[in-house]
mmCIF file of C-alpha atoms in Angstrom:
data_model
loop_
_atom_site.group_PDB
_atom_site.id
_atom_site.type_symbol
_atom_site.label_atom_id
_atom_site.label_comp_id
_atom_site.label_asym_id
_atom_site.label_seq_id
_atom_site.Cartn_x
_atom_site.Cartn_y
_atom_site.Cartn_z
ATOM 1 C CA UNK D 1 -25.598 -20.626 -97.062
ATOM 2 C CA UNK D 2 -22.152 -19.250 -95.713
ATOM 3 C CA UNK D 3 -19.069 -20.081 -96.602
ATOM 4 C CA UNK D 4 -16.570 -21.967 -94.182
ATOM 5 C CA UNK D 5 -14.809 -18.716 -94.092
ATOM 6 C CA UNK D 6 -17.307 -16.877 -93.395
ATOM 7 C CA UNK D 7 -18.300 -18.636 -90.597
ATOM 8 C CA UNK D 8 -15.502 -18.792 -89.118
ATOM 9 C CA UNK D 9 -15.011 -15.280 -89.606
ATOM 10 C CA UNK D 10 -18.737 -15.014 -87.413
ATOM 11 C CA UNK D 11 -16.957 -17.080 -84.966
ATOM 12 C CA UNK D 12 -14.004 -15.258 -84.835
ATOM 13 C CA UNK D 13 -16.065 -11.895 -84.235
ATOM 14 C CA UNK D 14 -18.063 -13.431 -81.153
ATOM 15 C CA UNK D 15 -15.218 -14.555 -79.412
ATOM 16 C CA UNK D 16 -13.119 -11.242 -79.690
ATOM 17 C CA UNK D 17 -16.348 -9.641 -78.550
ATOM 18 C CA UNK D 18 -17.474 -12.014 -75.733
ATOM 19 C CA UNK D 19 -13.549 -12.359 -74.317
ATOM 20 C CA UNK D 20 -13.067 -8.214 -74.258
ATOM 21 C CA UNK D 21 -16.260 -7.917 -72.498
ATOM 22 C CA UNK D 22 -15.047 -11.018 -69.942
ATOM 23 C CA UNK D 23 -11.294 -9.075 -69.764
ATOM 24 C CA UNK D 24 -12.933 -5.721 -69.249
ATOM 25 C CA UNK D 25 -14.994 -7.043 -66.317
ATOM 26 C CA UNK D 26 -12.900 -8.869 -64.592
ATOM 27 C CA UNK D 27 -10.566 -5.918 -64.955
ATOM 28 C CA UNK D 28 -13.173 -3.380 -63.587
ATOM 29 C CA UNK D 29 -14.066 -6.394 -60.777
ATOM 30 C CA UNK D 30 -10.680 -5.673 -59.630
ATOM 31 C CA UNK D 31 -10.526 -1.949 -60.004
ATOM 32 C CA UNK D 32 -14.307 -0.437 -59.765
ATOM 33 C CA UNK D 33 -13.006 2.786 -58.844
ATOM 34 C CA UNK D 34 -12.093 3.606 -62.277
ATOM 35 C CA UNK D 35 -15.946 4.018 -63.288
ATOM 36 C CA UNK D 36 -17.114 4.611 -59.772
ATOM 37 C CA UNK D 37 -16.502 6.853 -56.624
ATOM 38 C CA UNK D 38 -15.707 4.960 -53.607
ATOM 39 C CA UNK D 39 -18.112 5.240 -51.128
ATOM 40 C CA UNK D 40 -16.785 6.573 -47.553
ATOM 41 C CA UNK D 41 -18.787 5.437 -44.801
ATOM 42 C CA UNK D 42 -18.278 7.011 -41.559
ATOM 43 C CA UNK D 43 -18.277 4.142 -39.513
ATOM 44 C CA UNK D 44 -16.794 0.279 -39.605
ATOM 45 C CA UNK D 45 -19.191 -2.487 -37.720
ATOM 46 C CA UNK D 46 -17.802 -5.590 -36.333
ATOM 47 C CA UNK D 47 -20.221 -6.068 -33.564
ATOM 48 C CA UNK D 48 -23.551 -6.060 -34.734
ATOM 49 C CA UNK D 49 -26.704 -6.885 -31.965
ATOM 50 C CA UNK D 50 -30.042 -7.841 -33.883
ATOM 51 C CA UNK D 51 -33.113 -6.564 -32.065
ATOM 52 C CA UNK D 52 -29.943 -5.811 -29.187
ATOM 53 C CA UNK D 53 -29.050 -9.397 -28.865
ATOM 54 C CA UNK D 54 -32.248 -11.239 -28.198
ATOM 55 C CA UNK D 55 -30.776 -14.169 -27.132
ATOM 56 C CA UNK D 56 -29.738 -12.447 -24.112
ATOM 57 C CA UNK D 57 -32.072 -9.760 -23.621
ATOM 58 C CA UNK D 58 -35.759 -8.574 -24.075
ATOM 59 C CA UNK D 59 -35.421 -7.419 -27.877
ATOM 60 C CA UNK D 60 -35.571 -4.578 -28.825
ATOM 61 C CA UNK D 61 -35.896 -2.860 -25.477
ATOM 62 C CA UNK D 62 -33.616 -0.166 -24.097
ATOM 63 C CA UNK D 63 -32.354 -3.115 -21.546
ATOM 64 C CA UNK D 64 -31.308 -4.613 -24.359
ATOM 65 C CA UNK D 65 -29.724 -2.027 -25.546
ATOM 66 C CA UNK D 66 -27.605 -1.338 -23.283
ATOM 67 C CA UNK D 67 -26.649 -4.534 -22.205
ATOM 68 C CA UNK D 68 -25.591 -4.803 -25.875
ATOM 69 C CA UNK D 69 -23.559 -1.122 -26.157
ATOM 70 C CA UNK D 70 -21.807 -2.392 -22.638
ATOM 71 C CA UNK D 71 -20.969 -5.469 -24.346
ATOM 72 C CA UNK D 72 -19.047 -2.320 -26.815
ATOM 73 C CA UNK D 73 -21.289 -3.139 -29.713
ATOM 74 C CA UNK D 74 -20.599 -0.788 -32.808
ATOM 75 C CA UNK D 75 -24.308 -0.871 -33.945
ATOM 76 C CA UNK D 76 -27.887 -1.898 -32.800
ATOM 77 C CA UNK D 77 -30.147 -3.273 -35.491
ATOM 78 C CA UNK D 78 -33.706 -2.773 -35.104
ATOM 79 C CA UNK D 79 -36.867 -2.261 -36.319
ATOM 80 C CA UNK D 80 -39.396 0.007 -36.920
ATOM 81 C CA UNK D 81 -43.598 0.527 -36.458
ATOM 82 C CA UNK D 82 -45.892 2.708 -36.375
ATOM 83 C CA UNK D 83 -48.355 3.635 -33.624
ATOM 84 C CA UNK D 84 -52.063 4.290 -33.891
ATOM 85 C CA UNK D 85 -51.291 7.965 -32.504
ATOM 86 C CA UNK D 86 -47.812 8.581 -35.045
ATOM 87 C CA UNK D 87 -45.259 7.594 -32.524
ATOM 88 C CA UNK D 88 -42.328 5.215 -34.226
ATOM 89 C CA UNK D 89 -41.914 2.478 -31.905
ATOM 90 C CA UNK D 90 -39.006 0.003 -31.843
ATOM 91 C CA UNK D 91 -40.564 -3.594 -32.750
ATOM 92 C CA UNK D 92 -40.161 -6.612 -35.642
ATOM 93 C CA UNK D 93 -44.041 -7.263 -35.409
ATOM 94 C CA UNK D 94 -46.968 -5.007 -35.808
ATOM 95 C CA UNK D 95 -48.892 -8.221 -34.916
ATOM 96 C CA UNK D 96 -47.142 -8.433 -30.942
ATOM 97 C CA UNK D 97 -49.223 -11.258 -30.099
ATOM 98 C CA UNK D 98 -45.644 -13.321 -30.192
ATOM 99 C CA UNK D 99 -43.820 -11.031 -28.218
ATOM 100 C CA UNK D 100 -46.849 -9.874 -25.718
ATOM 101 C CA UNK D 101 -48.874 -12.903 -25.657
ATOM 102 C CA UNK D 102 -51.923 -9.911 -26.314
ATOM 103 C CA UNK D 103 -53.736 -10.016 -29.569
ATOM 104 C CA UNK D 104 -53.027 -6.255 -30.853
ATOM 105 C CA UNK D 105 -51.164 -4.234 -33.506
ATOM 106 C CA UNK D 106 -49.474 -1.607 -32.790
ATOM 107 C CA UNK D 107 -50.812 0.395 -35.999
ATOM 108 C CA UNK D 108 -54.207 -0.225 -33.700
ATOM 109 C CA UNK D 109 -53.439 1.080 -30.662
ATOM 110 C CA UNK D 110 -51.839 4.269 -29.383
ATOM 111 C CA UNK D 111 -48.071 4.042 -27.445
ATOM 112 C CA UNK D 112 -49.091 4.412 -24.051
ATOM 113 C CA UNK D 113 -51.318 1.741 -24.259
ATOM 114 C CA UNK D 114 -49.292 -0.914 -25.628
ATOM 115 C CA UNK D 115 -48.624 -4.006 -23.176
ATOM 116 C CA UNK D 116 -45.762 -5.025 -21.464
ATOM 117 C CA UNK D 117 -43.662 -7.952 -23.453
ATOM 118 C CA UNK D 118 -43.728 -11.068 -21.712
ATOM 119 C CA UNK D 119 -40.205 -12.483 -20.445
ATOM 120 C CA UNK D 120 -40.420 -15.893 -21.986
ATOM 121 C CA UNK D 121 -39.465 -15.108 -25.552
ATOM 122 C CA UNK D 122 -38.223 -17.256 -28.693
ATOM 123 C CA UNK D 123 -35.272 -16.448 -30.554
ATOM 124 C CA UNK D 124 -36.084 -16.700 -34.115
ATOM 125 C CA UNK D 125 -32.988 -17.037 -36.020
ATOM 126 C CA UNK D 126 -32.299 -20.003 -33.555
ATOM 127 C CA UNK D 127 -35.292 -21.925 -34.690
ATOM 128 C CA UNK D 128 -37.793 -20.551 -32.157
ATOM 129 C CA UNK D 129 -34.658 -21.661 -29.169
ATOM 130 C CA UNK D 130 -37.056 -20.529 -25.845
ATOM 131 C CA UNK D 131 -35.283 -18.252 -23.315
ATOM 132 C CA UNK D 132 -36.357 -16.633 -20.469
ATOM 133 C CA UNK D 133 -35.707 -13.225 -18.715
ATOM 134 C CA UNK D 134 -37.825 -13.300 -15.243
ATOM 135 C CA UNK D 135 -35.277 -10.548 -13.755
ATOM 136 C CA UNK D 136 -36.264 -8.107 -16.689
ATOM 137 C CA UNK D 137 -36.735 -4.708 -15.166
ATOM 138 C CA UNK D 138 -37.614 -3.340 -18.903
ATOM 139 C CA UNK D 139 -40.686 -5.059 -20.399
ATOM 140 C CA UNK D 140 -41.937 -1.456 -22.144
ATOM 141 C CA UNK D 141 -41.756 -1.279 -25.913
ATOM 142 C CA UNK D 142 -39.154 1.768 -26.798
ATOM 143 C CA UNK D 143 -39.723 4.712 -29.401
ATOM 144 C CA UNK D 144 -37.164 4.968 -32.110
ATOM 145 C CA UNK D 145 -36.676 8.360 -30.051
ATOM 146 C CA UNK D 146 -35.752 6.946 -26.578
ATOM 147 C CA UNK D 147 -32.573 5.663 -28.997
ATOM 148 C CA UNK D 148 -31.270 7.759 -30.661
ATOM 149 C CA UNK D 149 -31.051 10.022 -27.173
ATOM 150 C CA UNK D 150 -30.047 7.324 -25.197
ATOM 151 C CA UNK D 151 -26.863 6.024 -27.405
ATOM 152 C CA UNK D 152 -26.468 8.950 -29.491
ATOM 153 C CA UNK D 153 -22.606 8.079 -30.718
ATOM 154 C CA UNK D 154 -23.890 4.616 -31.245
ATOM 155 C CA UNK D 155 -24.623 3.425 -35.001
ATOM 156 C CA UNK D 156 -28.115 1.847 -35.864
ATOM 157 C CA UNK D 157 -29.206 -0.145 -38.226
ATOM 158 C CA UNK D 158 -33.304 0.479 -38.890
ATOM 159 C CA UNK D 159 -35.657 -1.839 -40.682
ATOM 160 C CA UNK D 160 -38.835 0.113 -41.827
ATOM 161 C CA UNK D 161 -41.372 -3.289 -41.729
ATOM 162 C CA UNK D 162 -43.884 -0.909 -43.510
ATOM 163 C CA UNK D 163 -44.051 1.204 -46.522
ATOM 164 C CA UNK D 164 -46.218 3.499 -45.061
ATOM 165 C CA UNK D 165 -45.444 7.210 -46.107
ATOM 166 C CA UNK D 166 -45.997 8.526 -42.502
ATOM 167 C CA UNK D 167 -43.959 6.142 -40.658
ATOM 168 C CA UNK D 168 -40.856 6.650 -43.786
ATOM 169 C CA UNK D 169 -41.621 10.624 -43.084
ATOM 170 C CA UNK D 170 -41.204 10.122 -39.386
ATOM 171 C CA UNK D 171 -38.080 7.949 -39.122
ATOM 172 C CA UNK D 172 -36.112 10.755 -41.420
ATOM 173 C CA UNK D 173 -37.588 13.237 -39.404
ATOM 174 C CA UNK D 174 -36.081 11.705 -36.229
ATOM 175 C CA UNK D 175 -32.712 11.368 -38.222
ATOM 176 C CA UNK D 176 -32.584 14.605 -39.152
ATOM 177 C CA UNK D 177 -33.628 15.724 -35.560
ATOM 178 C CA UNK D 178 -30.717 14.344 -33.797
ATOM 179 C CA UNK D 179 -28.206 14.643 -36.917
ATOM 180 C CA UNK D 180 -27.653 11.249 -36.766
ATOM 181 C CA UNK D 181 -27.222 11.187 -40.634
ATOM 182 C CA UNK D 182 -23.409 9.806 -40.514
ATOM 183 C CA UNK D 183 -24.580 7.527 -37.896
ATOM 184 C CA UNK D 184 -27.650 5.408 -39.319
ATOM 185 C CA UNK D 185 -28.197 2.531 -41.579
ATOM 186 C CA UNK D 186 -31.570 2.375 -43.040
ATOM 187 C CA UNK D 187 -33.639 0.246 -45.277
ATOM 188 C CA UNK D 188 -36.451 -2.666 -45.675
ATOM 189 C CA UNK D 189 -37.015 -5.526 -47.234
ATOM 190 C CA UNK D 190 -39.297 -3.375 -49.499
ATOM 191 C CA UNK D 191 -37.438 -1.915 -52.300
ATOM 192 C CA UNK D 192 -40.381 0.896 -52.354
ATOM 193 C CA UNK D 193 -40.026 2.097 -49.011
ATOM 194 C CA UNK D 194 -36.160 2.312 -49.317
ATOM 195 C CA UNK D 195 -36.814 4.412 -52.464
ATOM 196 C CA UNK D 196 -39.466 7.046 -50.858
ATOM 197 C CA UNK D 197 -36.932 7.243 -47.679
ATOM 198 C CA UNK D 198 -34.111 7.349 -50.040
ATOM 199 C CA UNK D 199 -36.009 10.122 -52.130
ATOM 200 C CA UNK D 200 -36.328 12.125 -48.640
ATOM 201 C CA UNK D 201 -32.879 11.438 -47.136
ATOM 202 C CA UNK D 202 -30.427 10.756 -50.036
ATOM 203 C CA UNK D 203 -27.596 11.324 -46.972
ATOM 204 C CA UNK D 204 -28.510 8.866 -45.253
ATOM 205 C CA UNK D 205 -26.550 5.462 -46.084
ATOM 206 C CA UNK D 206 -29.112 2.535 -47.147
ATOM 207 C CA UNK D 207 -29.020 -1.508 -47.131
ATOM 208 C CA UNK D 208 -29.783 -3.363 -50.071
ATOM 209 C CA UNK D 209 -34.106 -5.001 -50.155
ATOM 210 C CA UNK D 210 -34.921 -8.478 -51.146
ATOM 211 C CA UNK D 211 -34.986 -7.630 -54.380
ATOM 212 C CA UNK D 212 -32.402 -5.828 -55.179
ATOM 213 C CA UNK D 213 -30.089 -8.291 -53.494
ATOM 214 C CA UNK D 214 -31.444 -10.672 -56.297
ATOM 215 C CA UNK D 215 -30.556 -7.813 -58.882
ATOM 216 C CA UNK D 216 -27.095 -8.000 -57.335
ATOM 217 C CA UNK D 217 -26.600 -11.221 -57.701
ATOM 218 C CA UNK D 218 -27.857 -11.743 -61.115
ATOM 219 C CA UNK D 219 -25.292 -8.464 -62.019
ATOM 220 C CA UNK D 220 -22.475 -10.091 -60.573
ATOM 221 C CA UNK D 221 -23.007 -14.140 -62.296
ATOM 222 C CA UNK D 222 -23.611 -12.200 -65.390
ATOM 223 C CA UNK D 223 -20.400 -10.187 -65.501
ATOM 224 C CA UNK D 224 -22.366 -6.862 -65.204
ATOM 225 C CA UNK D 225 -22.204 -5.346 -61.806
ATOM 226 C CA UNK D 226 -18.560 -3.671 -62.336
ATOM 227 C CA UNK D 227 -20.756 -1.822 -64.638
ATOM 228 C CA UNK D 228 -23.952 -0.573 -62.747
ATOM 229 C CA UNK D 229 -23.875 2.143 -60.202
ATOM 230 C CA UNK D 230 -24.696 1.084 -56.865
ATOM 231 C CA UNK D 231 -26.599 3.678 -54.339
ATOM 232 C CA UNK D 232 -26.514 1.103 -51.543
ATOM 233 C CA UNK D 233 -23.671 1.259 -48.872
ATOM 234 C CA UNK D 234 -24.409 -1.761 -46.881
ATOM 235 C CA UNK D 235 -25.131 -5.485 -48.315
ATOM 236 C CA UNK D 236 -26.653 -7.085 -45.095
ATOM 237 C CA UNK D 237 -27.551 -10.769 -46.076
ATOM 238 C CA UNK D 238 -28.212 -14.026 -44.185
ATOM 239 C CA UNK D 239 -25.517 -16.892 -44.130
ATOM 240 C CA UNK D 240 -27.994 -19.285 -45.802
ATOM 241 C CA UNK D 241 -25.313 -22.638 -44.186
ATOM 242 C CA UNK D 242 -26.292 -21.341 -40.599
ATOM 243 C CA UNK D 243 -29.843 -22.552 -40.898
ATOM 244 C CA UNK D 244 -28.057 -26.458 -40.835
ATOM 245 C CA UNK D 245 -25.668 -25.671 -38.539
ATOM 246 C CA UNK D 246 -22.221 -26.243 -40.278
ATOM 247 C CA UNK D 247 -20.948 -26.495 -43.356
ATOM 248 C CA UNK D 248 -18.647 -29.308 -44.769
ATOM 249 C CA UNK D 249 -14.876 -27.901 -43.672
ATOM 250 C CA UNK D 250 -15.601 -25.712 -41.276
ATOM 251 C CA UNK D 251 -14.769 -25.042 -37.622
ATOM 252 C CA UNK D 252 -16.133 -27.446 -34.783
ATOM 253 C CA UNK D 253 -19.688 -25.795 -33.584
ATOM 254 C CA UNK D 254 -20.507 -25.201 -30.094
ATOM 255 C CA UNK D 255 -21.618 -28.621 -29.195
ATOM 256 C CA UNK D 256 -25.237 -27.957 -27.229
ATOM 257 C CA UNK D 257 -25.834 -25.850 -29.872
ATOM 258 C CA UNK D 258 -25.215 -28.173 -32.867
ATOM 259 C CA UNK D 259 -27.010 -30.587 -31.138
ATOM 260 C CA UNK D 260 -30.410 -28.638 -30.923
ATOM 261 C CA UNK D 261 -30.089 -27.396 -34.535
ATOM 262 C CA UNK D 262 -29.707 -31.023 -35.537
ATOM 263 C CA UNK D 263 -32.393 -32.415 -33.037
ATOM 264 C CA UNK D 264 -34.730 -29.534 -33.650
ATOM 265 C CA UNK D 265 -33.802 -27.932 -37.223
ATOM 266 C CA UNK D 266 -31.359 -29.749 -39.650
ATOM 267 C CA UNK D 267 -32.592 -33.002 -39.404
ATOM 268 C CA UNK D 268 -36.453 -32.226 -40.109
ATOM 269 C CA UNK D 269 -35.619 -30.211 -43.184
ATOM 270 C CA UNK D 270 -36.017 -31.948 -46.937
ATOM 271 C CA UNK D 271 -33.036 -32.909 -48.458
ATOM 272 C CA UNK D 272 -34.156 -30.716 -51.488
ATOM 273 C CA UNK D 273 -34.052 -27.672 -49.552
ATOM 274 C CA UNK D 274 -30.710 -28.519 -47.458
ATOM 275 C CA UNK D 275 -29.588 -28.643 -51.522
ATOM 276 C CA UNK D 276 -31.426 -25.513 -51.762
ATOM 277 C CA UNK D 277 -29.579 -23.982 -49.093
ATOM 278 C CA UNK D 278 -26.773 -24.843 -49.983
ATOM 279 C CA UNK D 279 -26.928 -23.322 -53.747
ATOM 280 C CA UNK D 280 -27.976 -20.088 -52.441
ATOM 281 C CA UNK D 281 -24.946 -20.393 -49.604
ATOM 282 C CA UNK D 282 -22.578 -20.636 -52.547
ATOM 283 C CA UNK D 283 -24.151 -17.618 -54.806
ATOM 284 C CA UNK D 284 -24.248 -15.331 -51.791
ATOM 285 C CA UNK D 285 -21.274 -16.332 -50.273
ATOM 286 C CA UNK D 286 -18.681 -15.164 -53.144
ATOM 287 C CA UNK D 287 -15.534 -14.052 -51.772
ATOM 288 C CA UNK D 288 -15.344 -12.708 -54.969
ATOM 289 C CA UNK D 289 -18.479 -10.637 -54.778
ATOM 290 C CA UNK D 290 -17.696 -9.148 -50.628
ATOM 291 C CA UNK D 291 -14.159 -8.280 -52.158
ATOM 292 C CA UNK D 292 -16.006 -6.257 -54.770
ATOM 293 C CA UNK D 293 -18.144 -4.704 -52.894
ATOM 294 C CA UNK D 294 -15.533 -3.709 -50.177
ATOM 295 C CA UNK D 295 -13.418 -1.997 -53.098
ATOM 296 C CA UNK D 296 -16.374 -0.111 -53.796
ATOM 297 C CA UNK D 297 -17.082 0.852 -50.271
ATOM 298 C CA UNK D 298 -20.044 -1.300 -49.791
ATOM 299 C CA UNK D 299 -20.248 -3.048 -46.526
ATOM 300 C CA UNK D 300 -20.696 -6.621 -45.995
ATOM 301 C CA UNK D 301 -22.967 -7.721 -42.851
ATOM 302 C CA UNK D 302 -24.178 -11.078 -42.306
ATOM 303 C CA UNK D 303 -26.935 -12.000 -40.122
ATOM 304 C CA UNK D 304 -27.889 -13.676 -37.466
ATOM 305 C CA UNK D 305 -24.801 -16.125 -36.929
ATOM 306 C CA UNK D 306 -24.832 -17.671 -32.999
ATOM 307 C CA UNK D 307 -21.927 -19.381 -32.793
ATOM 308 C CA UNK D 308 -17.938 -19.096 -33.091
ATOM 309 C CA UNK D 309 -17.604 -21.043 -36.209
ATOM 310 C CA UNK D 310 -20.247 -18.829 -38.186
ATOM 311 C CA UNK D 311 -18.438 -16.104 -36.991
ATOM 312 C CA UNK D 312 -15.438 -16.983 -38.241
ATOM 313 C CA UNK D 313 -16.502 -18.328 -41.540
ATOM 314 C CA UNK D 314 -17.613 -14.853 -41.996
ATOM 315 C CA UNK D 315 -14.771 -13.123 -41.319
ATOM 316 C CA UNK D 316 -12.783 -15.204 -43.147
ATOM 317 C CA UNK D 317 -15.427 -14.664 -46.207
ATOM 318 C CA UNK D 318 -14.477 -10.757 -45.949
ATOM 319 C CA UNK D 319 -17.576 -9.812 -44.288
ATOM 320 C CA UNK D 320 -17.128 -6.168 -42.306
ATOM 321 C CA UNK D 321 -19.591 -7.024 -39.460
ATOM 322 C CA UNK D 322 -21.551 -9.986 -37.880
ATOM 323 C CA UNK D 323 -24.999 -9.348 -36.614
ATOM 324 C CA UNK D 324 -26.016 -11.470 -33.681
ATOM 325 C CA UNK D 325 -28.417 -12.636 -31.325
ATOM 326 C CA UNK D 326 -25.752 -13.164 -28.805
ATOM 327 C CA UNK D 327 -23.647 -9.584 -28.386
ATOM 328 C CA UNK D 328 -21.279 -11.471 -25.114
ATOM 329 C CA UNK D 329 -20.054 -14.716 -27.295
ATOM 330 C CA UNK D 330 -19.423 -12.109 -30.393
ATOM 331 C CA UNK D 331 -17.483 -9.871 -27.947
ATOM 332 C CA UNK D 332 -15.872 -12.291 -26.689
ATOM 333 C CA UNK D 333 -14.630 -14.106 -30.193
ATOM 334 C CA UNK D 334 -13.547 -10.713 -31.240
ATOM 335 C CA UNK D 335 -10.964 -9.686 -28.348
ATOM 336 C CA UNK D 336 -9.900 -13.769 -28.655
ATOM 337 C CA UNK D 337 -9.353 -12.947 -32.200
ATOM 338 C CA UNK D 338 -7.583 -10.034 -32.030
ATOM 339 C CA UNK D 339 -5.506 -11.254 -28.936
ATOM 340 C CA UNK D 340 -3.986 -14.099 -31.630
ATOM 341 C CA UNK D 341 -3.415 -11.538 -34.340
ATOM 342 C CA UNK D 342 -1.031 -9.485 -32.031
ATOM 343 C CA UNK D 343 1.010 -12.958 -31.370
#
């Protein structure tokens, strides 16, 4: 049995070892560029159109596009298949039942013969909201190809949907192609696909996948990240408090639009998950964590956020860039924005 002064001797050694390792992250929270270079991304994004801004546009269509680019977007996010003859084609679903209202894939069927998207669409980060686009002159599914030649100073942001090895060969290919190295985002939700495109194209700047975002996290609560090396330049994460519409403090919410989430969203979901939500909201949403990351050269994008108080919760949470359905309202919030920081 030890002796009282032996234990506290034990205790004594714990605590000088548990508060250096506390002091010596915190310190290295503040000042990561003592153990690590500072990444230098070519490009800063503000103005971020998912799929081109599907709210008010065929997504991901070259209409879209450049609806979204005249709207002076700094990048297009979109997403990648491919094709039953090799071409990469520029759409969220293999499946395009949802977007063509024709039972195919397009891993089953060859580009030319894909159908034309119907104009009655549903925007899915706005709870399946219905819009409509009878006017649309472009109703043709694009090739990641058609992009990158018709915006070619343009950033974009591509999701590979698939770890297939040919489509992950092809997409670098096309980077390479049209040097757009400097100029491209790219990653998946699957952690392998990022690593065999990262394995081909270690220029090419990459978001963080599901999982390691959860690594990330767990890193950061756990004092470790200052630590780890990091070969991701982007952290592109959802603003878990959009899916109920606001949060507790902050800015009034477009009124229509707070209305349907509540009619058609917030109010049918459990309280366990709003408390769900919430909790995740909070360990994503570390100022702490962004400020980090931007010291580091990591940028911070959060998606989809509709509306003028999301957008300004994220700014104000140190996010780089905003990725939205809705490229006019974001345009529009930005040159308010900056019109009241010149005053």
């Amino acid at each position: 049995m030890l002796e009282p002064a032996q234990v506290w001797l034990a205790m004594g050694i714990v605590a000088a070892v548990v508060g250096g390792y506390a002091l010596t992250s915190l310190f290295l929270l503040r000042f990561p560029t003592l153990l690590h270079r500072k990444k230098q991304l070519k490009f800063t994004c503000k103005h971020i159109s998912h799929r081109g801004g599907c709210a008010e546009g065929l997504e991901n269509t070259m209409g879209a596009f450049q609806h979204a680019v005249d709207q002076g977007t700094d990048m297009l996010e979109l997403d990648v298949q491919l094709s039953l003859d090799g071409v990469v084609v520029v759409s969220h679903d293999n499946a395009i039942k949802r977007t063509t209202s024709v039972d195919v894939k397009i891993s089953d069927t060859n580009f030319a013969d894909l159908p034309l998207l119907r104009t009655n669409q549903e925007v899915t980060f706005l709870n399946a909201l219905p819009v409509c686009f009878p006017d649309a002159e472009d109703r043709s599914f694009c090739r990641l190809r058609d992009v990158f030649e018709a915006f070619p100073s343009v950033v974009i942001n591509l999701d590979i949907k698939n770890d297939d090895d040919e489509l992950i060969a092809k997409v670098g290919e096309l980077v390479r192609e049209y040097n757009r190295e400097h100029l491209t985002v790219c990653g998946s939700a699957l952690a392998t696909a990022i690593k065999k495109f990262h394995d081909q194209n270690p220029e090419v700047p990459l978001f963080f996948s599901a999982k390691r975002v959860v690594q990330l996290v767990l890193l950061f609560y756990s004092g470790l990240l200052p630590f780890f090396p990091l070969r991701e330049s982007c952290f592109e994460v959802p603003m878990p408090s959009f899916l109920l519409g606001a949060i507790p403090g902050s800015p009034g919410i477009i009124a229509e639009f707070q209305q349907f989430l509540r009619d058609q969203w917030a109010d049918t979901v459990p309280t366990k998950y709003k408390v769900l939500i919430r909790i995740v909201d909070c360990l994503l949403m570390s100022k702490v964590l962004i400020r980090h990351l931007d010291r580091r050269g990591i940028h911070t994008y959060l998606w989809v956020l509709n509306t003028d108080a999301d957008f300004e919760r994220a700014f104000s949470l140190g996010a780089k860039g905003v990725m939205t359905d809705y490229p006019t309202r974001l345009r529009h919030f930005l040159d308010e924005r900056e019109a009241l920081n010149k005053k």
